[in-house]
JSON list of C-alpha atoms in Angstrom, two decimals:
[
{"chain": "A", "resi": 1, "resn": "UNK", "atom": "CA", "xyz": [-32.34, 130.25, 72.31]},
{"chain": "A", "resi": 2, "resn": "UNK", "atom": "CA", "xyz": [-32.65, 129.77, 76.46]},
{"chain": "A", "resi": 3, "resn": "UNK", "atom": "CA", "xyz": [-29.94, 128.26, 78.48]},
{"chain": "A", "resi": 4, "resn": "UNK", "atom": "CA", "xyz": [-31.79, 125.21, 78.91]},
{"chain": "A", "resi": 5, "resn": "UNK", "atom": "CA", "xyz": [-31.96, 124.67, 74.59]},
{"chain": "A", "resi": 6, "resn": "UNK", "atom": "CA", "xyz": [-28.27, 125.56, 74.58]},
{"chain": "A", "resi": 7, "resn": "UNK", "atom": "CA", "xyz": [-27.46, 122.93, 76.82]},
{"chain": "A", "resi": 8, "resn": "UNK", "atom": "CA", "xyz": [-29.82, 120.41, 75.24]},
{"chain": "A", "resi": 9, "resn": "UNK", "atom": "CA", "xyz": [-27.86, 121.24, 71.81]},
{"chain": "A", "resi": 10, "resn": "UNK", "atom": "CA", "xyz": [-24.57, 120.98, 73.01]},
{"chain": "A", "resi": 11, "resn": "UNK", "atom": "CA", "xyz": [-25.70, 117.34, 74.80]},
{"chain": "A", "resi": 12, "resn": "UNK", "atom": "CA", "xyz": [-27.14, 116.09, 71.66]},
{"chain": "A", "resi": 13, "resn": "UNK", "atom": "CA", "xyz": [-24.44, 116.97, 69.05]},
{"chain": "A", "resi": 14, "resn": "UNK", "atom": "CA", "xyz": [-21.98, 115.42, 72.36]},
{"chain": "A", "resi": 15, "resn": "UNK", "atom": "CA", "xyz": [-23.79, 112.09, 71.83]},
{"chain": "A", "resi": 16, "resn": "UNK", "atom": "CA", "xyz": [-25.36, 111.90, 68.15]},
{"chain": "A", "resi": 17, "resn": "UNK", "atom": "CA", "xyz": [-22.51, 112.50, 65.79]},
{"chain": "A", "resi": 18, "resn": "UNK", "atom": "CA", "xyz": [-23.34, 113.81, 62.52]},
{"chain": "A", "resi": 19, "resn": "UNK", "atom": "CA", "xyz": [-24.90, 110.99, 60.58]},
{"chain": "A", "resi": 20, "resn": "UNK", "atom": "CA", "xyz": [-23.13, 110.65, 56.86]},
{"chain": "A", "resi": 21, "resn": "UNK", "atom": "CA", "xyz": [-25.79, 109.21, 54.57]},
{"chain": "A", "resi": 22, "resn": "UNK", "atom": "CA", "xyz": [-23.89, 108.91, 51.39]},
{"chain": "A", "resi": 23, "resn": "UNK", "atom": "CA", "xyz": [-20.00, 107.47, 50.20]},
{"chain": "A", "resi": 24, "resn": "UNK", "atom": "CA", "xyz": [-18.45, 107.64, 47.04]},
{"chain": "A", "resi": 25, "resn": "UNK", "atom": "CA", "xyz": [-15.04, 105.18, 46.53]},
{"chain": "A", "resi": 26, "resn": "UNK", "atom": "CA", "xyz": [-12.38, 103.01, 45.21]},
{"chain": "A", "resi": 27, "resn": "UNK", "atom": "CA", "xyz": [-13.14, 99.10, 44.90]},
{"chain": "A", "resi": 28, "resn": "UNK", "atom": "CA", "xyz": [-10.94, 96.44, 44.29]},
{"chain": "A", "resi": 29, "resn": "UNK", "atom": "CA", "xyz": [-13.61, 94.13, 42.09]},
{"chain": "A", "resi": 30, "resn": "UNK", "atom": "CA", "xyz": [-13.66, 91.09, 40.88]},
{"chain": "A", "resi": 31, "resn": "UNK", "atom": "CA", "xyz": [-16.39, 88.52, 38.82]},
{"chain": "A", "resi": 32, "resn": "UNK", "atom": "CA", "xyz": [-16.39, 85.33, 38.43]},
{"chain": "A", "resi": 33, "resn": "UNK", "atom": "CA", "xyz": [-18.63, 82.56, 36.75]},
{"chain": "A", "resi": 34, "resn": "UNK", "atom": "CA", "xyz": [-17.11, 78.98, 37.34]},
{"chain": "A", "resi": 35, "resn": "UNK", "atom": "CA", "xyz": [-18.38, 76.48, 34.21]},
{"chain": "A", "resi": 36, "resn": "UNK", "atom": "CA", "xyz": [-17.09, 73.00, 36.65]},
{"chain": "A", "resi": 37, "resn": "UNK", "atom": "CA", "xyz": [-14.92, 72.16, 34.05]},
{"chain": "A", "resi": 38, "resn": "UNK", "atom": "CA", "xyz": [-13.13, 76.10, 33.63]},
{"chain": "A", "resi": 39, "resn": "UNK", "atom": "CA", "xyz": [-13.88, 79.58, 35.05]},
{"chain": "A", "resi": 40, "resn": "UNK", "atom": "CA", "xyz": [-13.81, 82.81, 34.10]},
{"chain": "A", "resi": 41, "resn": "UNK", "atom": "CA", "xyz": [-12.40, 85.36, 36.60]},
{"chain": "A", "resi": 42, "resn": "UNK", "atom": "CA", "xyz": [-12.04, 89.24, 35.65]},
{"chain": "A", "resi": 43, "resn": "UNK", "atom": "CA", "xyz": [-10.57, 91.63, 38.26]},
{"chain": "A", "resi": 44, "resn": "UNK", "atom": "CA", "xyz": [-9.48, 95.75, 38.26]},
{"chain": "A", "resi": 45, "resn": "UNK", "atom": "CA", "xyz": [-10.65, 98.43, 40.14]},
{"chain": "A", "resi": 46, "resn": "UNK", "atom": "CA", "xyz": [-13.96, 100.26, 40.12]},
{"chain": "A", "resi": 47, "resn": "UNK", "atom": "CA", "xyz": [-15.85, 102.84, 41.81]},
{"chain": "A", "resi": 48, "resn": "UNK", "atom": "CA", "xyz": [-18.87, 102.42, 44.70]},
{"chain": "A", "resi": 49, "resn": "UNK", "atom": "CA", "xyz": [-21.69, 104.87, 45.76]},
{"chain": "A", "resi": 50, "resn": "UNK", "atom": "CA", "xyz": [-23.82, 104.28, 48.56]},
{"chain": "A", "resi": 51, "resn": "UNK", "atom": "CA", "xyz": [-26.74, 106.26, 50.13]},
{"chain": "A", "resi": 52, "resn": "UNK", "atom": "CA", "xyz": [-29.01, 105.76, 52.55]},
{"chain": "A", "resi": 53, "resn": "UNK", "atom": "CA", "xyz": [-32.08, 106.95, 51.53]},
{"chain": "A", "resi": 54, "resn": "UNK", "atom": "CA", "xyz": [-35.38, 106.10, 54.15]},
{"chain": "A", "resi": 55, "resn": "UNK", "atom": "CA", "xyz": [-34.81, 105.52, 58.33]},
{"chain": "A", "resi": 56, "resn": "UNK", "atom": "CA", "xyz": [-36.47, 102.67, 59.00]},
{"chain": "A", "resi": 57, "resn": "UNK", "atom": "CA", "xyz": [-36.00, 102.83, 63.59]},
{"chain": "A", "resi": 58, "resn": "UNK", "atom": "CA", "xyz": [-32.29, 101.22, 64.04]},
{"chain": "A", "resi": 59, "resn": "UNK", "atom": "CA", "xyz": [-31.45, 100.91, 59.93]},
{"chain": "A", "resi": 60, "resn": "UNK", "atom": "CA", "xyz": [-31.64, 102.18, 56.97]},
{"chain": "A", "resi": 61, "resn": "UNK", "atom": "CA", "xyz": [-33.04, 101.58, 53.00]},
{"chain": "A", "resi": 62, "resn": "UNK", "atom": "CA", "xyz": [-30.70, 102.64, 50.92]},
{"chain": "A", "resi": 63, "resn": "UNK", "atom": "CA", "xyz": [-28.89, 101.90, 47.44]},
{"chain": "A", "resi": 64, "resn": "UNK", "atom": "CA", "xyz": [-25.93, 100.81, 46.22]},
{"chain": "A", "resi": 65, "resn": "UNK", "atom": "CA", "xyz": [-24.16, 101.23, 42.58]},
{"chain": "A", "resi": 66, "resn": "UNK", "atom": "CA", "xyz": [-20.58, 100.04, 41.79]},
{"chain": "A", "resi": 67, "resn": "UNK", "atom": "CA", "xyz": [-19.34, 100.66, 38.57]},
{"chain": "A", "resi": 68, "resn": "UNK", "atom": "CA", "xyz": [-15.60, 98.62, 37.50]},
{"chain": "A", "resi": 69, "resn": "UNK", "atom": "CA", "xyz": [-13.24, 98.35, 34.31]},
{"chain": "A", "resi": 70, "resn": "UNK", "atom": "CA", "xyz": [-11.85, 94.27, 34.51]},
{"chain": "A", "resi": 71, "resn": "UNK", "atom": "CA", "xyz": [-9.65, 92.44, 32.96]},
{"chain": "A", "resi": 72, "resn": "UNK", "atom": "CA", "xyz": [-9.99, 88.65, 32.17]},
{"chain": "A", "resi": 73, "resn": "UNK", "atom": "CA", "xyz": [-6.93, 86.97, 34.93]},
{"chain": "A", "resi": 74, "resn": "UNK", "atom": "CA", "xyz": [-5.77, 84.44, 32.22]},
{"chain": "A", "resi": 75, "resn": "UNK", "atom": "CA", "xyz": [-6.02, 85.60, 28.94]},
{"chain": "A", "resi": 76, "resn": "UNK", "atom": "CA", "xyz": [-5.74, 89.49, 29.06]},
{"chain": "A", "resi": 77, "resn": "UNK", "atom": "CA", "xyz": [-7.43, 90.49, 25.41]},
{"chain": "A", "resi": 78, "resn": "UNK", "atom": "CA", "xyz": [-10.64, 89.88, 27.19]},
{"chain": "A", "resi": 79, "resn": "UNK", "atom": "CA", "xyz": [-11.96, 93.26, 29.01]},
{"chain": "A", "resi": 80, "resn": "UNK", "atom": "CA", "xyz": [-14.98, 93.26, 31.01]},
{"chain": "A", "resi": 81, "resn": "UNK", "atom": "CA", "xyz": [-17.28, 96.63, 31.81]},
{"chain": "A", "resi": 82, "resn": "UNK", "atom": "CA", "xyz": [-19.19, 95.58, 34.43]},
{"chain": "A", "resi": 83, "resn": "UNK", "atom": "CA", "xyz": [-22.37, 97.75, 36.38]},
{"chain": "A", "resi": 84, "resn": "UNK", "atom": "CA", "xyz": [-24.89, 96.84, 39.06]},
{"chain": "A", "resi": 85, "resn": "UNK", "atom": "CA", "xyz": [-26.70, 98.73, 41.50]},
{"chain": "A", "resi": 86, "resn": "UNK", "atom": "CA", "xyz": [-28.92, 97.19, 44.67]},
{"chain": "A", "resi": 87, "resn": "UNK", "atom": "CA", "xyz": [-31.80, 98.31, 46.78]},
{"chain": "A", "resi": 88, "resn": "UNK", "atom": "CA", "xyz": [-30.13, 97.80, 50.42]},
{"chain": "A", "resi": 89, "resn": "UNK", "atom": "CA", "xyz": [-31.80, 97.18, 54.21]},
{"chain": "A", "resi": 90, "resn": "UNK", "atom": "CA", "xyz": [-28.55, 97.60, 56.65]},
{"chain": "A", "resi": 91, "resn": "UNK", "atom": "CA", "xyz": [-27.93, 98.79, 59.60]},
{"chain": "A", "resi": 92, "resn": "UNK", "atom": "CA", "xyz": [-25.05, 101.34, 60.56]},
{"chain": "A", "resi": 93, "resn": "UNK", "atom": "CA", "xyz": [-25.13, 102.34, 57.33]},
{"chain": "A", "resi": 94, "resn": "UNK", "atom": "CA", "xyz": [-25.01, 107.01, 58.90]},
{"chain": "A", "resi": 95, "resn": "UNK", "atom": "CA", "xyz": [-23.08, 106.16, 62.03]},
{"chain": "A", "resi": 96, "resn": "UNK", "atom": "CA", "xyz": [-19.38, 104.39, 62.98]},
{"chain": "A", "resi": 97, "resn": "UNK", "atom": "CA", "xyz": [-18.78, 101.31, 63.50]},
{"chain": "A", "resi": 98, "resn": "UNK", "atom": "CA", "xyz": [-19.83, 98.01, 62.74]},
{"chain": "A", "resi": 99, "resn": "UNK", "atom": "CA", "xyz": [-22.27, 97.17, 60.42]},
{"chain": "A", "resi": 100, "resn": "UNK", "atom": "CA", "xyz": [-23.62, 95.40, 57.34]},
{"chain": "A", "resi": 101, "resn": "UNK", "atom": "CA", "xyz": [-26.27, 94.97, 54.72]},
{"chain": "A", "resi": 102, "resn": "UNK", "atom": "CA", "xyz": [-28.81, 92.74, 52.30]},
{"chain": "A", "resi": 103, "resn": "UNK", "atom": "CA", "xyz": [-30.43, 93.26, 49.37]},
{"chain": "A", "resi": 104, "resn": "UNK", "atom": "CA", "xyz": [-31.04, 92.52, 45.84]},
{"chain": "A", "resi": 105, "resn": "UNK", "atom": "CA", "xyz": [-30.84, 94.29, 42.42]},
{"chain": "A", "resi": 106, "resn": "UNK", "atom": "CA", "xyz": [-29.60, 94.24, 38.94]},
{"chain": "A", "resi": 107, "resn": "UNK", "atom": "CA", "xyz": [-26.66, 93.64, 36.81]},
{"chain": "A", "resi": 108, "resn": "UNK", "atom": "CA", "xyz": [-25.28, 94.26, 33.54]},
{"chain": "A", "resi": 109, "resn": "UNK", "atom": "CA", "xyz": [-21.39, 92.70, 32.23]},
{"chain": "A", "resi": 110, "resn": "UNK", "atom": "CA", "xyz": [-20.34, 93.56, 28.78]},
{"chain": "A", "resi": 111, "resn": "UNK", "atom": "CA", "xyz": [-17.56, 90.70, 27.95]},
{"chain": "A", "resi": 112, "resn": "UNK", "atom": "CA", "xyz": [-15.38, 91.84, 24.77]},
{"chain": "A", "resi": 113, "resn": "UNK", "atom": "CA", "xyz": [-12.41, 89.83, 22.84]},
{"chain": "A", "resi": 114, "resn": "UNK", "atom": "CA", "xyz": [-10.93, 88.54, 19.99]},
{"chain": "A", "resi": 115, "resn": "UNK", "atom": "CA", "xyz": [-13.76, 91.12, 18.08]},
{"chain": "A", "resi": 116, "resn": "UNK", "atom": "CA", "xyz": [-16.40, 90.03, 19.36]},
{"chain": "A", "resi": 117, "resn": "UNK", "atom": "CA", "xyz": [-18.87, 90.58, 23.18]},
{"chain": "A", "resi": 118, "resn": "UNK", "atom": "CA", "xyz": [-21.11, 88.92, 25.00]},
{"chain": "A", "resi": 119, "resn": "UNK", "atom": "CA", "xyz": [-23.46, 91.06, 27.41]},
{"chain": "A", "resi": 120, "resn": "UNK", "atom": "CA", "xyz": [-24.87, 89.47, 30.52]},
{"chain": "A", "resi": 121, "resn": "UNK", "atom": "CA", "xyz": [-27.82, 90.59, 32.52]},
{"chain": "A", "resi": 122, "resn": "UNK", "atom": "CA", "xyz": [-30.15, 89.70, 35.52]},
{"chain": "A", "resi": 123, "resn": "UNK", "atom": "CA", "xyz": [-30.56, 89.86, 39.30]},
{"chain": "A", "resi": 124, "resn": "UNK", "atom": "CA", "xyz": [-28.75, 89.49, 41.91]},
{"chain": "A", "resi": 125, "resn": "UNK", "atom": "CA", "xyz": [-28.66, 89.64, 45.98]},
{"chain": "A", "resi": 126, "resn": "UNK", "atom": "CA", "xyz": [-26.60, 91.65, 47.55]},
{"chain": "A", "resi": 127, "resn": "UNK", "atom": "CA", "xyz": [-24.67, 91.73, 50.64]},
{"chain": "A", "resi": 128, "resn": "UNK", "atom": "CA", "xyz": [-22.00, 93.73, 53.02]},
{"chain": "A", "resi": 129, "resn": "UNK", "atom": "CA", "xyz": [-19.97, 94.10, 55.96]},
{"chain": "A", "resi": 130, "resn": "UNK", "atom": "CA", "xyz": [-17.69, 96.73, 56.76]},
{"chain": "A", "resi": 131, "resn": "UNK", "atom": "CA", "xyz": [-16.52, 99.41, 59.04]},
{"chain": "A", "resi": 132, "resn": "UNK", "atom": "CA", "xyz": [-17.48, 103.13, 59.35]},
{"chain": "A", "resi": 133, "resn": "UNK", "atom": "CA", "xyz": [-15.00, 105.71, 60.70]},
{"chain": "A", "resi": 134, "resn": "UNK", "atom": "CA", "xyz": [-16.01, 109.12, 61.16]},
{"chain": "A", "resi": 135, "resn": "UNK", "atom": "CA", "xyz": [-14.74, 110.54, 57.74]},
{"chain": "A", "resi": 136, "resn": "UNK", "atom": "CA", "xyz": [-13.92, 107.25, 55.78]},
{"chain": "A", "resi": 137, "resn": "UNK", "atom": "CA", "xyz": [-15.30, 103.67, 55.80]},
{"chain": "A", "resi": 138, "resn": "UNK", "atom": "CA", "xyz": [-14.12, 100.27, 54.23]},
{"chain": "A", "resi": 139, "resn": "UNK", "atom": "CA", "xyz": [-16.55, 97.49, 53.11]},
{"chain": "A", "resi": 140, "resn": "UNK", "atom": "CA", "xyz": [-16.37, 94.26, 52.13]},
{"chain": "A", "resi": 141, "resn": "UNK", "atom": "CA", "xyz": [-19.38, 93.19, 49.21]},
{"chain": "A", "resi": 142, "resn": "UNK", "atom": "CA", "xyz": [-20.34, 90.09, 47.69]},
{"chain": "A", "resi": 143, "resn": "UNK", "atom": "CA", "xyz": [-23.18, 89.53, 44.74]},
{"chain": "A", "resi": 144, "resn": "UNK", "atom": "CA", "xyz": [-24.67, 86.54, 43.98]},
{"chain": "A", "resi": 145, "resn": "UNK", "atom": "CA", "xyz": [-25.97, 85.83, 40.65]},
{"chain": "A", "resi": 146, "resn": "UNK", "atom": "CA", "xyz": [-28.46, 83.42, 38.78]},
{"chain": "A", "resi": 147, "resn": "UNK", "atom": "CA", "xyz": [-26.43, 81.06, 36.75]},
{"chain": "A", "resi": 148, "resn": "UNK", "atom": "CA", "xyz": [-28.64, 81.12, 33.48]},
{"chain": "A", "resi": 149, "resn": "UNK", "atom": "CA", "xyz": [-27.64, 84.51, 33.15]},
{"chain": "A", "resi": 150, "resn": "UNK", "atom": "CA", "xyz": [-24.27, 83.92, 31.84]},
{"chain": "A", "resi": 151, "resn": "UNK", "atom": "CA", "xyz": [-25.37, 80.77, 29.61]},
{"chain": "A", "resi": 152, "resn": "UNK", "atom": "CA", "xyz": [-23.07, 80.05, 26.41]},
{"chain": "A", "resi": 153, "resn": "UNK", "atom": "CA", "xyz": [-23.70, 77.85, 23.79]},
{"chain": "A", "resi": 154, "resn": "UNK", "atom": "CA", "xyz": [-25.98, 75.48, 26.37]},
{"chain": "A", "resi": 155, "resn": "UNK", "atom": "CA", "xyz": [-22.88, 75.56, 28.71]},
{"chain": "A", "resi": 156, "resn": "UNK", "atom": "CA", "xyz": [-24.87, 77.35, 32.14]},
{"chain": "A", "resi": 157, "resn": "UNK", "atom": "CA", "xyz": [-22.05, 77.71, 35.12]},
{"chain": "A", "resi": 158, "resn": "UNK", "atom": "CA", "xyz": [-21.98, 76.19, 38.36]},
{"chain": "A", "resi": 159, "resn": "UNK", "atom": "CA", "xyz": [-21.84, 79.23, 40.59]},
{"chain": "A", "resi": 160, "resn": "UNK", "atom": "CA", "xyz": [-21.58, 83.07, 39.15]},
{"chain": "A", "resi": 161, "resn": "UNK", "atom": "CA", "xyz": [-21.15, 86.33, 41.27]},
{"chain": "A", "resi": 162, "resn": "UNK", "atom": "CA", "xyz": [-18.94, 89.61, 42.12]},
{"chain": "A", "resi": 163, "resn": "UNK", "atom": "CA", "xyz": [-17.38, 90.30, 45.02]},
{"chain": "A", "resi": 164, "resn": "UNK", "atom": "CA", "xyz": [-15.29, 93.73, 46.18]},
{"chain": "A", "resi": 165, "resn": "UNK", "atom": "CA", "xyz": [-13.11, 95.52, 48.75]},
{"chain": "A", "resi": 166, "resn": "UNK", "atom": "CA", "xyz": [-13.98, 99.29, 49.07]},
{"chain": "A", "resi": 167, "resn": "UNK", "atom": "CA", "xyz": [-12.43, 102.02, 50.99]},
{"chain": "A", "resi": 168, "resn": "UNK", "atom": "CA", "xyz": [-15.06, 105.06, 50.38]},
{"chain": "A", "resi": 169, "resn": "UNK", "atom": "CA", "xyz": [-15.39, 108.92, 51.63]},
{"chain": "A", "resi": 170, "resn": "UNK", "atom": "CA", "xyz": [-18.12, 109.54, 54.20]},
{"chain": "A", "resi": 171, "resn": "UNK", "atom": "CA", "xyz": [-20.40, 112.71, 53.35]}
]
């Protein structure tokens, strides 16, 4: 390589850090379907991976997957396995900083008690904000989900959704 590539090189790499495409972390997660009258709320940890897959100019389409082991907050005997993954549009999704995300995907909640489970399904949307550091990143999610998907016994909730705090490896 000539002088002048050399240079050219070093410049670059001076200005365009490497970009990380993918993370893998911890979340603190939580569900909850409100019924008006009662809600259910299940919270424990889980893990996130995110990758961004396609440039699009200034952003990114990627995915999202978060996987999480709950517990129900009031009576305990209830456990909740809980999976959903999202196609994303965000930017800042490679580089540091500042930056968030939309999207919209599928879920699946397997409620179990007192012998017996209910399993929940459907769509959702998707969305983020959160902060990128060079090596590690933290990001703040929140999923909103259609309301007939948790109908029981004719009872459909209010308002249903997820919501989590992650703190994930950069790579």
């Amino acid at each position: 390589m000539n002088k002048t590539g050399r240079v050219y090189t070093q410049y670059f790499n001076s200005v365009c850090p490497t970009l990380k495409r993918f993370s893998f972390g911890i979340t603190s997660y939580a569900t909850v379907v409100d019924y008006g009258f009662a809600d259910d709320t299940a919270d424990g940890l889980g893990i996130t991976f995110k990758a961004a897959l396609v440039p699009l100019r200034n952003s990114h389409l990627g995915v999202i997957a978060n996987f999480a082991s709950l517990e129900h907050t009031d009576m305990s005997s209830i456990t909740v396995e809980s999976f959903d993954t999202s196609i994303i549009w965000g930017n800042k999704l490679t580089k540091t900083g500042f930056g968030g995300y939309f999207g919209a995907g599928v879920f699946n909640e397997k409620w179990s008690g007192g012998g017996g489970s209910h399993t929940f399904s459907g769509g959702q949307f998707t969305m983020g904000i959160g902060y990128n550091f060079e090596r590690f990143g933290i990001e703040l999610f929140l999923n909103l989900r259609p309301t007939d998907a948790y109908e029981i016994g004719g009872n459909t909730p209010d308002t249903a959704g997820s919501a989590g705090l992650s703190f994930s490896l950069r790579f």
